[in-house]
Amino acid sequence: MRDVEVIGEPGAAVVALDPVRARLLAELREPASAATLASRVGLTRQKVNYHLRQLEEHGLVEVAETRTWGGLTERLLVATAKGYVVAPEPLGTPSEAVRPRSAAYLIALAARTVREVGRLARRAAGAGKEAPVFALDTEIRFATPADRAAFADELVAAVAKVAARYHDERAQDGRWQRVVLAVHPKPKDADA
């Protein structure tokens, strides 16, 4: 079971976002049968089976085990991940005039990052490997807006200097990487 699965297919997103199916996904962190789930969520086994088939068709649950009882086969299903994120797909095309220091630009970058890293993580997991990624998250408190602007300028210069030092356009076995840095106000209701 992966920690996080990025749902990129719109049909899978619709299936996963259904309240009943979302509840079943949450219940399926441990393998369970349709009969077991039916008693937990207060639905008939037939309705649970219907929803489980939808989840299974979109790769959100998988068979963990099968048991034979007399002439019947019971399937125990498990979620493919502990948590799911729906890859944001833009509706329409953002304007090319979007400024790098705008919220729209940051949102577009975040959406692209979720889509690309989600695909990369899926491929790596399928090959039994870890995705070669790095993330940095920190908090900073600026005294003034001028300090924030100076920080942004200095950060751009520092990243450009480090990137220039390690960038090799002619590296025969090199692999292109994306570097995304973002600075945004922390929402007042965000966890400390």
CSV table of N, CA and C in Angstrom, one decimal, residues 1-9 12 16 25 58-61 79-87 114 117-119 121-123 125-126:
chain,number,residue,atom,x,y,z
A,1,MET,N,0.8,-1.2,0.0
A,1,MET,CA,0.0,0.0,0.0
A,1,MET,C,0.9,1.2,0.0
A,2,ARG,N,0.6,2.1,-1.0
A,2,ARG,CA,1.4,3.4,-1.0
A,2,ARG,C,0.9,4.3,0.0
A,3,ASP,N,1.7,5.3,0.4
A,3,ASP,CA,1.3,6.3,1.3
A,3,ASP,C,0.3,7.2,0.7
A,4,VAL,N,0.6,7.7,-0.5
A,4,VAL,CA,-0.3,8.7,-1.2
A,4,VAL,C,-0.4,8.3,-2.7
A,5,GLU,N,-1.6,8.2,-3.2
A,5,GLU,CA,-1.8,8.0,-4.6
A,5,GLU,C,-2.4,9.2,-5.2
A,6,VAL,N,-1.9,9.6,-6.3
A,6,VAL,CA,-2.4,10.8,-7.0
A,6,VAL,C,-3.4,10.3,-8.1
A,7,ILE,N,-4.6,10.7,-8.0
A,7,ILE,CA,-5.6,10.3,-9.0
A,7,ILE,C,-5.6,11.3,-10.1
A,8,GLY,N,-5.2,10.8,-11.3
A,8,GLY,CA,-5.1,11.7,-12.5
A,8,GLY,C,-6.2,11.6,-13.5
A,9,GLU,N,-6.9,10.4,-13.5
A,9,GLU,CA,-7.9,10.2,-14.4
A,9,GLU,C,-9.2,10.8,-13.9
A,12,ALA,N,-11.8,8.3,-12.4
A,12,ALA,CA,-11.4,7.7,-11.1
A,12,ALA,C,-11.6,8.8,-10.0
A,16,ALA,N,-13.8,8.2,-6.7
A,16,ALA,CA,-13.3,8.3,-5.4
A,16,ALA,C,-13.9,9.4,-4.5
A,25,LEU,N,-13.1,3.5,1.0
A,25,LEU,CA,-11.6,3.6,0.9
A,25,LEU,C,-11.0,3.8,2.3
A,58,HIS,N,-11.2,1.3,-11.3
A,58,HIS,CA,-10.3,2.5,-11.4
A,58,HIS,C,-9.0,2.3,-10.6
A,59,GLY,N,-8.7,1.1,-10.2
A,59,GLY,CA,-7.4,0.8,-9.5
A,59,GLY,C,-7.3,1.4,-8.1
A,60,LEU,N,-8.4,1.7,-7.5
A,60,LEU,CA,-8.3,2.4,-6.1
A,60,LEU,C,-8.3,1.3,-5.0
A,61,VAL,N,-8.8,0.1,-5.3
A,61,VAL,CA,-8.7,-1.0,-4.4
A,61,VAL,C,-8.2,-2.2,-5.2
A,79,ALA,N,-7.4,-1.0,0.1
A,79,ALA,CA,-7.1,0.3,-0.7
A,79,ALA,C,-5.7,0.2,-1.2
A,80,THR,N,-5.5,0.8,-2.4
A,80,THR,CA,-4.1,0.8,-2.9
A,80,THR,C,-3.2,1.9,-2.3
A,81,ALA,N,-3.8,2.8,-1.5
A,81,ALA,CA,-3.0,3.8,-0.8
A,81,ALA,C,-3.7,4.2,0.5
A,82,LYS,N,-2.9,4.7,1.4
A,82,LYS,CA,-3.4,5.2,2.7
A,82,LYS,C,-4.2,6.5,2.5
A,83,GLY,N,-3.8,7.3,1.5
A,83,GLY,CA,-4.5,8.5,1.2
A,83,GLY,C,-4.5,8.8,-0.3
A,84,TYR,N,-5.4,9.7,-0.8
A,84,TYR,CA,-5.5,10.0,-2.2
A,84,TYR,C,-5.5,11.5,-2.4
A,85,VAL,N,-4.9,12.0,-3.5
A,85,VAL,CA,-5.0,13.4,-3.9
A,85,VAL,C,-5.5,13.4,-5.3
A,86,VAL,N,-6.5,14.2,-5.6
A,86,VAL,CA,-6.9,14.3,-7.0
A,86,VAL,C,-6.1,15.3,-7.7
A,87,ALA,N,-5.4,14.9,-8.8
A,87,ALA,CA,-4.6,15.8,-9.5
A,87,ALA,C,-5.4,17.0,-10.1
A,114,VAL,N,1.9,18.3,-8.7
A,114,VAL,CA,1.1,17.2,-8.3
A,114,VAL,C,0.9,16.2,-9.4
A,117,VAL,N,4.7,14.6,-10.3
A,117,VAL,CA,5.2,13.8,-9.3
A,117,VAL,C,4.3,12.6,-9.0
A,118,GLY,N,3.0,12.7,-9.2
A,118,GLY,CA,2.1,11.6,-9.1
A,118,GLY,C,2.4,10.5,-10.1
A,119,ARG,N,2.6,10.9,-11.4
A,119,ARG,CA,3.0,10.0,-12.4
A,119,ARG,C,4.3,9.3,-12.1
A,121,ALA,N,5.8,8.9,-9.2
A,121,ALA,CA,5.7,8.0,-8.1
A,121,ALA,C,5.1,6.7,-8.5
A,122,ARG,N,4.0,6.8,-9.3
A,122,ARG,CA,3.3,5.6,-9.8
A,122,ARG,C,4.3,4.7,-10.5
A,123,ARG,N,5.0,5.3,-11.5
A,123,ARG,CA,6.0,4.5,-12.3
A,123,ARG,C,7.1,3.9,-11.4
A,125,ALA,N,6.9,3.2,-8.2
A,125,ALA,CA,6.3,2.1,-7.3
A,125,ALA,C,6.1,0.9,-8.2
A,126,GLY,N,5.7,1.0,-9.4
A,126,GLY,CA,5.5,-0.1,-10.3
A,126,GLY,C,6.8,-0.9,-10.6
